[in-house]
Each structure stands twice: as structure tokens, then as C-alpha cells.
Amino acid sequence: MRKRLTLLLAFIATVLGLTGVVPAHMAAAAEVLLSQGKPVTASSQEGDAWAAANAVDGNAGTRWSSAFADPATADSQWIRVDLGTTTTISRVVLQWEGAFGKAYQIQTSSDGSAWTTILARSNGAGGTETLDVSGSGRYVRVNGVQRGTGYGYSLWEFQVFGETTPTTPPTTPTTPDTFTTIWTDTFDGAANTSPSTANWLKRTGTQYPGGAANWGTGSVETASDSTANVYLDGAGKLNLKAIRGGDGKWTSGRIETQRSDFTPNRGEQLKFTAVIKQPSVANGLGYWPGFRATGAAYRGNFTNWPGVGETDIMTDVNGRGQLAQTLHCGTAPDGVCAEYTGRSSGFATCEGCQSGYHEYTQVIDRTKTDEEIRFYLDGRQTWVVRESQVGVAAWQAAVHHGFYLRFDLAIGGSLPNAVNNGRTTPTAETTSGGVLSIDSVTVARSTGTTATAMIDPAVPAGPSIVKVTGSQGNWQLTVNGTPWQVKGMTYGPPQGAADGYMRDLANMGVNTIRIWGPDANTPLLLDTAARYGIKVVVGLWLNHGTDYVNDTAYKNAVKAEIVAKVNELKGRQGVLLWDVGNEVILEMQNYGLAADVVEARRVAYAKFVNEVTEAIHAADPNHPVTSTDAYTHAWTYYKPHAPALDLLAVNSYGAIDTVKRDWIAGGYTKPYILTEGGPAGEWEVPNDVNGVPNEPSDLAKKAGYTYSWNAIKGHPGVALGATLFHYGLENDFGGVWLNTTTGGWRRLGYHAVREAYTGQKAPNTSPEITAMTVGNQTSVPAGGTFSVTVTANDPQGDLIRYHLMASDKHITANRGLSHLAFSQTGQGSFSVRAPEALGVWKIYVYAYDGHGNVGIEQRSFRVVPPAVPGIDLSRGKPVTASSYQPTGTNGPQLPAYAVDGDYGTRWASEWTDTAWLQVDLGSVQSFNRVRLAWEAAYATGYTVQTSNDGSNWSTIHTTTAGDGGFDELTVAGSGRYVRVNGTGRATGWGYSLYEFGVYRV
């Protein structure tokens, strides 16, 4: 008798279209999409990046564009799809990019030569056009008659719908999009026996043969082949169990399929599925369960990761009950897969994944031009990575080969430590005996269509010829003689990883990116950008704070460096213009200089910019030069002192409305570009209820990008375009505020820019968070719990999963984020454990949709000391210490500050490994609670001791796993003297306590 759970999950997945073979008569019951992935041809294409196959690849982020250079033929362009056999057609959907067809025909043909028009349209308006038609044919084409713009025709998607049963049935009926099992294991066998050696290879030890120690991840377990760690349970489950021995060392299990030939062939989909229950223990710090697929070539060469390709189909850490799914590829660190993180979904809620079995699935889909790997949880898509996101070379190296599957239950290592906010795992409190339980694992294959393979366009020969043309108020940029409106983004990913981002930027409608300075990989960046019709504003850095009046040596050296760099790069087609310096004039006010000195340096800087500009012109007459600053007042220096500049530039966010007014009022005679812009920045918004800058909502930021672009369009002939801020990957304080691709996920701002530049809404957009509340926002007890609620919806109805992070930037100036401990109590409702550091924090709620999009909303909250737990026996009592720091923000950091009840003062020891602080309660007292409120210099190891005479001590508490913040210790103590004795520092400083409280509760 087979397990009911497996059958039930298989049934659910079948209903959702993920697994199982669907009978042919069921598949033919309704109108379906016929054109996706089918052979397609076109009369022309604008370039290799806009091939005809893009219009039928199912990816609304890629497009076909026809050529338009020759006005005589630009209107009469066409695209056609071959359905493979004569089929009845009922509907055609055209998803136009900005270059739409005003007049066109939908035609069918049985032979590709003689055409029948089944619909003629003369008033096309672009956007998404859904056209009901009636006809039949093997070939269907869109035949252009009249363009709607000065460009060609451009389609994100050309979709043909009709009956699934062809007019001429094939000899052997086929079932589209079905999977046939090619390998499986259901783990039937006697209890406490090993899994089949024919199917499974058990790894042992702490490393692969010849590989890095600790499995290359820093995990601390020893993999064992003992049935104590790897065993069948007798009820159709395989269990991997992590056990801590009496010596404190961990053993666990790591198994791989013997087969490594699970290969995703072209024209097919390959699916890996496992039904798994994540470990469930009281304290899961350090637990790292995984279900992965690894490139076969990793065996025998355990140093070729991540290029060989690996996917995390299921992983969680630290017993959080979450799920992250990832493609690892390319080079590390960084590279096109953003290693060591990889192209990852990020951790997000996985409800019930520790309490029950769930189905985790990965599908490698090679039926599309833009091949993709999709990930699922119980049949709902949770992540996707496409070839266009990593580049052809890295994708082929990571995907086009055999794989083997692996299950492991690691303990500790780089990822658990990172998600534990940099603190080492496991700890002494980590629970032993957790089990990763696998109900079944299956590999299945589906045969589909063979689409045109994605290729890299050729690098166009350089140099580009860029000019500022026109006259006062009627200027334009031209590139190789063609008008060029800058539709740009500032660029943040590694320049050497450009192949992983340029296709996406081009699909956003971006034709220009801006960098702040070149590095060794800038030639590669320029060439990769040029492949996709993108130009680069190349920044040439000038130092802030330099004395441009007197520092002749610096000026001579940097000018020579700049000219050398211009000579190195000027011959590449990717160059748009040179941008000398960034925000130097404004920043001169921040160095404590007298006003007259600042003024003199600003004038000298503008003159030096002019000197550099003239040197660049002499070296490169083919590209204009500008200089960027953070406000238009800088233009008042450039106008008299830098006449050689070809155009002006400014970074402006919330003040974008002032730019046009200031240009007019200043009587300027040169055009400008916006080199940074977007929603209001931290420096431009009012404070919130907790006294910190009130960050705009995700929806407000989206509107900010649209508003900025409209402001630029509202100054035609003068504002020549914009590079909006920012196409960056940072998932930190600033990255959430101003990145459109935070963490590699598409934000609402991304879609706003895409719509602004292409004129089209994206078919799948980010979840929208319309409300957010934080319980007790101005007074959250340190280490306590508080509630967070958001109202979120996904425009396409996709599954939303959540994650919560926090920022202490307003306390420490650190811009990184930390993972919060939380539980989901309802849809969009969470119970959150507060941090223990006092001050104003920010909390971020991430709402992921499984399609590469995320909505992020945030609020501030103030962490305050928790309530006094009882009678305070130590407040104001005499206190001594082994030492104290003689200097600090308020003078010496005296021992008495630790018992004054003021969390704004602190005791700090000298910077030694051992130190103590002792309070005299005045008489022998019984107590049952001790509070240690640590400053940043906390103890990882310490003891709490009591004494009746100050000489003979008894230890009532010991730890080697201190984590700072507030330590609330339940003890059984009695004595006149109580002391905390530091034995292990967490930092390079000494020990520092805001408060040392002794209580009777």
C-alpha cells in the first residue's frame, strides 16, 4: 500500500499542472496558447538582442523589434509563427512595446506562401491588444502596414490561441506540458536500515575528496553513514538526523543520488521534486537542511563551484521555518550570479514546513529561447531565474549538463551564521536530534518545443560618435547621427558581471547607464552594454575635500590619470559621454572650513573641471563632457569658470521641480541631463513619530520615479534625459530606500521606470503594500515581542511570502540590515521579537511574489528598556570594578554608572580579557533575577557570583554564549556582594554595561 500523503500531494500538484501525465482528451478541452516556443521568423530584426523568438518565449521582459533604418521598408515588416500543423485559430494577443503598429493584418497560411487575412486593423493603439479572430492555418503572422511611431514594430509577446486538437490530427496524439517519471525513490524498507545503495551515495567526513574543509561552507558536522544519522523509518521515509555527542561535536547525514545524468535536454523540461518535512526542534540555531541539484562535473573536481551550477531547491537555516531557493553559477565572489548569495529568492515564510510534509519542486525549462529554472512550493511558484539574467556562457556552464541530487542536514556554517546576524552557530543551547525527513523524490521529464537558442549579439565596432547638436532651447544628443534621449539608470552591479544585467536593462527600455568611475572591468562593461544598444556615462572621479586652490600635485596627477583612462576607453562603442567629478562643490561645505575658504575652493574646483574638460576634448573629440553636482547652485560656478563643458548635469530627487526653474532663472546656455533622480531622499523628508526621516512608502517611491521622468520630459530641447537612481543590488538601508532592484528583486520603482521608458505596463509586477502598522511603535521593550501588520496584495494574484528585517542605522550608523525572529500569525500579521539594543530601529516587511518581484514597506520603532522585573536591590548602591575606561562621551566611564538607573550612561572596563564589576547590597539579600544591559562591548563569556564577605565567591550563573543586549537571568542567589566576571570579550574593546541590576521578584 503506497502512502496516502504522497498520493494526495501528487494529486494536488497534478491539478496545478506541475506533475503527472494528463490524459490527452483532458488537455484538449479548452482554448490554449499555441504559439509559445514555436519556430518563428520575421522580415527583419533591429539587432541580435531583439530576435523574433523573443516574441514567443513567454517572457514579457524580452521583445522582437523590426529594423527601421530604411524609411522605404520600415512600414512593411512582419513576424510569423509556425504552429507545426494546420490548427483552428480563435484569438491573437499582441503585447506591444512602445513601437506599436497603427495599421496591420493578422494572416494565416497552410504553406507559408499564400496568405489569408483574417483581421485587418487600421486604428491600433498599442498596449496589449486582444483580438478575437476566426480562421485556421499552420502559419500565423502579423503583417505591418503602418507604424505608430518613428521606430519599427516591437512586440513583447505574440500569442496565438486556438483549439488544442489540430485540424489534421497527428498519427500519435501528444500531450503538451506533461511529465513522465524517469526516476524515483519512495524509501520503502525496514526501519533503521540504510537507503538503497543502488540509488544513493552516502558522503562521510567533513569534506569532499580534495575539496575544501568543512564542506566548503564552514559547517561543523561530521557526515556519517551510521543508521543513527541516515536511516529509513520503516514507514516510507528517509531521515537525516543531526546529533550532538557527549564531546559537543555534531554528526549528521549527507546523501547524493548515484546517478548524475539527470540532464535537461533542449526542447524539454526536467523536473526535480521531493516531499520533505523540515527539522522541528526547540532551538534550531545552526540547523541547515537542504535539497539541492548539483552539476555532475563537481564530482571528481570539487573546486569548480559555482561555475558548474547548483540549485537550492529547498533550504532553511536556524529553524526559522522559512524557504530560500537559489541558482548558483558563474564566478565567486560576485559574478553574474551575485555569489556567494547566488540568484536567490531570499528567505521567506514557509507556513507549516516544520510541522508537516510539503512538496518542493524545480523545473528546468529548455523549451524557450530565454530558458528558465522555476521553483515551486506545493505547486505554487516561489522563484524563477532566467538565462537572460546570468548570460549565455554562465547559463550553459551551469545548466546544460547532467545533475545529481543531494539531501543534507548541515550544522553551522556561513549561511546560518549570516542569518544569525554574524553570530556563530550552533550554540550550546542548540537542540540535538533534529530530523530532515524525506517522503519521496522524483525526477520527471516533459518533451516540448525546441525554441531558437539565445545568443550573444556581436560587439559593435567603435568608436561611437556623440554630439550635442542644436541651438539655444532646442538641443539634442545624437549618437552616430541618430537622436538620443537618455533613458537611463545609474548602475551598481560589478562591472565585470555586466552580462548578467544588460539584457534586463535593455528590456526595461534603458539605453544609458551611468557609472561613477572606471575599474579594470570597464572595457568589458562598455562592450557588453554596446551589445544591447546601451551607452555609458563614464564617471571620472575627483576627490572630495581636496584643496583645489593649492594642491597642484594632486591636480596634475589626477588630470594625467583621467586623460590616460579616456585614451584607453574612447574607442569603444559603449561610451556616451564623460562625467568629471560628482557632488564635489556641494560637499565642500562639510569639512569645517571658513566660508571664504569654501568659496575659493569651489571656484578653483570649477576652473580645474574646465582644465580637465579641455584635456579630454584634446584627447577625444568624439564624446561630450559634463560635470555632476548635487544642486543647481553648482551651475553658477560652472557658467563663468567651466565654459568648456558641453552640457550641464545635476543630481536631484525631491527637488526635481526646481531644476527647470533654476535653469531658466540662471540664463544658462547649455542643456543638461539628470544624472541621479527618483523619490525623495533621506535628507529631504520630514521626521516621523520617532524623530527619524520618514521614508516614503513603496507606492510613493514608484510615483517618485514617474514624477522625475515627467519633469525631464517637461523641459524638451534642454533636458536631454536622465539616469535615474538606482539599478543596484544592495539590500541595506540605502538599498531599500533608493534601489529599484534591491537584493536582485524587482521593486515597484523598477516597473515604474520600465513603464516610463517603454510606455508599457509590465505583465507581472511587485506586490503592493498599502498599509503597515507597528504595535507600540514609540515604546517597544527590548527583547520583548510586538506586532506588525501589513495589507498586501499582488496585482496578478501570485502567492505572497514574507520576510522581516531591521536596521539599527539610526543607532550605530551601520547601513546593513539584520534578520528578525518572527512568526506569522495571520495573512500579513506577525509577532516579532524586538532587538535588545536601545534606540530607534527600522523594521522592513518584504513581500515576495515568486516571479522575481518584491514589495518592501518599513516603519521606525523605538526600543526602550524592559520594565523593572521586581525590587531593585542594586540601584545606587556602592559599586567597584577591576578597572574603568578613563575617557568617554561624558568623561570617565565609572562603575557607578552601571547602577544609576540611567540607560544613557555606562561603565566600561579597560580593554582586557578579564574584568569584573561588583555591587555591595549593604547586607545579605536573597534575589532571583539579574539583569545585564550590555553596551556594544558585550561579553560572550561571563559568570555571575555572590559573596557574603567580598572574598569568598560562589558562582550562580555561567555562560560562554553571551550575545549582548539584555541578559535577563533567572537565578537563585543570596549574598551581600554580587559581581559579574567577564571571561570572554565579543569585541576588541573591554566590557561595557549600561546597567547591572539585582532584583527580588
Coordinates of N, CA and C in Angstrom, one line a residue, residues 247-331:
D247 N 30.9 14.8 23.5 CA 32.0 15.7 23.4 C 31.7 17.0 22.8
G248 N 30.4 17.3 22.5 CA 30.0 18.5 21.9 C 30.1 18.6 20.4
K249 N 30.6 17.5 19.8 CA 30.7 17.5 18.3 C 29.5 16.9 17.7
W250 N 29.2 17.4 16.5 CA 28.0 17.0 15.8 C 28.3 16.0 14.7
T251 N 27.3 15.0 14.5 CA 27.3 14.2 13.4 C 25.9 14.3 12.7
S252 N 25.9 14.1 11.4 CA 24.7 14.2 10.7 C 24.8 13.4 9.4
G253 N 23.8 13.6 8.4 CA 23.8 12.9 7.2 C 23.9 13.7 6.0
R254 N 24.5 13.2 4.9 CA 24.6 13.8 3.6 C 24.6 12.7 2.6
I255 N 23.6 12.7 1.7 CA 23.5 11.7 0.7 C 23.2 12.3 -0.7
E256 N 23.7 11.6 -1.7 CA 23.6 12.0 -3.1 C 23.1 10.9 -3.9
T257 N 22.4 11.2 -5.0 CA 22.0 10.1 -5.9 C 23.2 9.6 -6.6
Q258 N 23.2 8.3 -6.8 CA 24.3 7.6 -7.6 C 24.3 8.2 -9.0
R259 N 23.1 8.4 -9.5 CA 23.1 8.9 -10.9 C 23.4 10.4 -10.9
S260 N 24.1 10.8 -11.9 CA 24.5 12.2 -12.1 C 24.2 12.6 -13.6
D261 N 23.3 11.8 -14.2 CA 23.0 12.1 -15.6 C 21.5 12.6 -15.8
F262 N 21.0 13.2 -14.8 CA 19.7 13.9 -15.0 C 19.9 15.2 -15.7
T263 N 19.7 15.1 -17.0 CA 20.1 16.1 -18.0 C 18.9 16.9 -18.6
P264 N 18.9 18.2 -18.5 CA 17.8 18.9 -19.1 C 18.2 19.1 -20.6
N265 N 17.5 18.4 -21.5 CA 17.8 18.5 -22.9 C 17.1 19.6 -23.5
R266 N 17.6 20.1 -24.6 CA 17.0 21.2 -25.4 C 15.6 20.7 -25.9
G267 N 14.6 21.6 -25.7 CA 13.3 21.3 -26.1 C 12.5 20.5 -25.1
E268 N 13.1 20.4 -23.9 CA 12.4 19.6 -22.8 C 12.4 20.4 -21.5
Q269 N 11.6 19.9 -20.6 CA 11.6 20.4 -19.3 C 12.0 19.2 -18.3
L270 N 12.8 19.5 -17.4 CA 13.3 18.5 -16.4 C 12.9 18.9 -15.0
K271 N 12.2 18.0 -14.3 CA 11.7 18.4 -13.0 C 12.2 17.5 -11.9
F272 N 12.7 18.2 -10.8 CA 13.1 17.5 -9.6 C 12.1 17.8 -8.5
T273 N 11.6 16.8 -7.8 CA 10.6 17.0 -6.8 C 10.9 16.2 -5.6
A274 N 10.7 16.7 -4.4 CA 10.9 15.9 -3.2 C 9.8 16.4 -2.2
V275 N 9.2 15.5 -1.5 CA 8.3 15.7 -0.4 C 9.0 15.6 0.9
I276 N 9.1 16.8 1.6 CA 10.0 16.9 2.7 C 9.3 17.6 3.9
K277 N 9.8 17.1 5.1 CA 9.4 17.8 6.4 C 10.7 18.4 6.9
Q278 N 10.7 19.7 7.1 CA 11.9 20.4 7.7 C 12.1 20.0 9.2
P279 N 13.3 20.1 9.7 CA 13.5 19.8 11.1 C 12.7 20.7 12.0
S280 N 12.2 20.2 13.1 CA 11.5 21.0 14.1 C 12.0 20.7 15.4
V281 N 12.8 21.6 16.0 CA 13.4 21.5 17.3 C 13.2 22.7 18.1
A282 N 13.4 22.6 19.4 CA 13.1 23.8 20.3 C 14.1 24.9 20.0
N283 N 15.3 24.6 19.7 CA 16.3 25.7 19.4 C 17.1 25.2 18.2
G284 N 16.8 25.8 17.0 CA 17.4 25.3 15.8 C 18.6 26.1 15.3
L285 N 19.2 26.9 16.2 CA 20.4 27.7 15.7 C 21.4 26.8 15.1
G286 N 21.8 27.0 13.9 CA 22.8 26.2 13.2 C 22.3 25.2 12.3
Y287 N 21.0 24.8 12.4 CA 20.4 23.8 11.5 C 20.4 24.4 10.1
W288 N 20.8 23.5 9.1 CA 20.9 24.0 7.7 C 20.4 22.8 6.8
P289 N 19.2 22.5 6.7 CA 18.7 21.4 5.9 C 18.7 21.9 4.4
G290 N 18.9 20.9 3.5 CA 19.0 21.3 2.1 C 18.6 20.1 1.2
F291 N 17.9 20.5 0.1 CA 17.6 19.6 -1.1 C 18.2 20.4 -2.3
R292 N 19.2 19.8 -3.0 CA 19.9 20.5 -4.0 C 20.1 19.7 -5.2
A293 N 20.3 20.3 -6.4 CA 20.8 19.7 -7.6 C 22.1 20.3 -8.0
T294 N 23.1 19.5 -8.2 CA 24.5 19.9 -8.4 C 25.0 19.4 -9.8
G295 N 25.7 20.2 -10.5 CA 26.3 19.8 -11.8 C 27.2 18.6 -11.6
A296 N 27.0 17.6 -12.5 CA 27.7 16.4 -12.4 C 29.2 16.5 -12.4
A297 N 29.7 17.6 -13.0 CA 31.2 17.7 -13.1 C 31.8 18.1 -11.8
Y298 N 31.0 18.4 -10.8 CA 31.5 18.7 -9.4 C 32.1 17.4 -8.8
R299 N 31.6 16.3 -9.2 CA 32.2 15.0 -8.7 C 33.6 14.8 -9.4
G300 N 34.6 14.7 -8.6 CA 35.9 14.5 -9.1 C 36.7 15.8 -9.2
N301 N 36.0 16.9 -9.1 CA 36.6 18.2 -9.2 C 35.9 19.1 -8.3
F302 N 36.2 19.0 -7.0 CA 35.4 19.7 -6.0 C 35.9 21.1 -5.8
T303 N 36.4 21.7 -6.8 CA 36.9 23.1 -6.8 C 36.2 24.0 -7.9
N304 N 35.3 23.4 -8.6 CA 34.7 24.2 -9.8 C 33.4 24.8 -9.5
W305 N 33.0 24.8 -8.2 CA 31.8 25.5 -7.8 C 32.1 27.0 -7.7
P306 N 31.2 27.9 -8.1 CA 29.8 27.7 -8.5 C 29.6 27.6 -10.1
G307 N 30.7 27.7 -10.8 CA 30.5 27.7 -12.3 C 29.8 26.4 -12.8
V308 N 30.0 25.3 -12.1 CA 29.4 24.0 -12.6 C 27.9 24.0 -12.4
G309 N 27.4 24.9 -11.6 CA 25.9 25.1 -11.4 C 25.4 24.2 -10.2
E310 N 24.7 24.9 -9.4 CA 24.0 24.2 -8.3 C 22.7 25.0 -7.9
T311 N 21.7 24.3 -7.6 CA 20.4 24.9 -7.2 C 20.0 24.5 -5.8
D312 N 19.6 25.4 -5.0 CA 19.0 25.1 -3.8 C 17.5 25.0 -4.0
I313 N 16.9 23.8 -4.0 CA 15.5 23.6 -4.2 C 14.8 23.8 -2.9
M314 N 15.4 23.5 -1.8 CA 14.9 23.7 -0.5 C 16.0 24.0 0.4
T315 N 16.0 25.1 1.1 CA 16.9 25.3 2.2 C 16.3 26.3 3.2
D316 N 16.6 26.0 4.5 CA 16.2 26.9 5.6 C 17.4 26.9 6.5
V317 N 17.4 27.8 7.4 CA 18.5 27.8 8.4 C 17.9 28.2 9.8
N318 N 18.6 27.7 10.8 CA 18.3 28.2 12.2 C 16.9 27.9 12.7
G319 N 16.3 26.9 12.1 CA 14.9 26.5 12.5 C 13.9 27.6 12.3
R320 N 14.1 28.5 11.3 CA 13.2 29.6 11.2 C 11.9 29.2 10.5
G321 N 11.8 28.0 9.9 CA 10.6 27.7 9.2 C 10.4 28.5 7.9
Q322 N 11.4 28.8 7.2 CA 11.4 29.6 6.0 C 11.9 28.8 4.8
L323 N 11.9 29.4 3.7 CA 12.4 28.7 2.5 C 13.1 29.7 1.6
A324 N 14.3 29.3 1.2 CA 15.0 30.1 0.1 C 15.4 29.1 -1.0
Q325 N 15.3 29.6 -2.2 CA 15.6 28.8 -3.4 C 16.6 29.7 -4.3
T326 N 17.6 29.0 -4.9 CA 18.7 29.7 -5.4 C 19.3 29.0 -6.6
L327 N 19.8 29.8 -7.6 CA 20.7 29.3 -8.6 C 22.1 29.8 -8.3
H328 N 23.1 28.9 -8.1 CA 24.5 29.3 -8.0 C 25.2 29.1 -9.4
C329 N 25.9 30.0 -9.8 CA 26.6 29.9 -11.1 C 27.7 30.9 -11.3
G330 N 28.4 30.9 -12.4 CA 29.4 31.9 -12.7 C 30.6 31.8 -11.8
T331 N 31.1 33.0 -11.4 CA 32.3 33.0 -10.6 C 32.0 33.6 -9.2

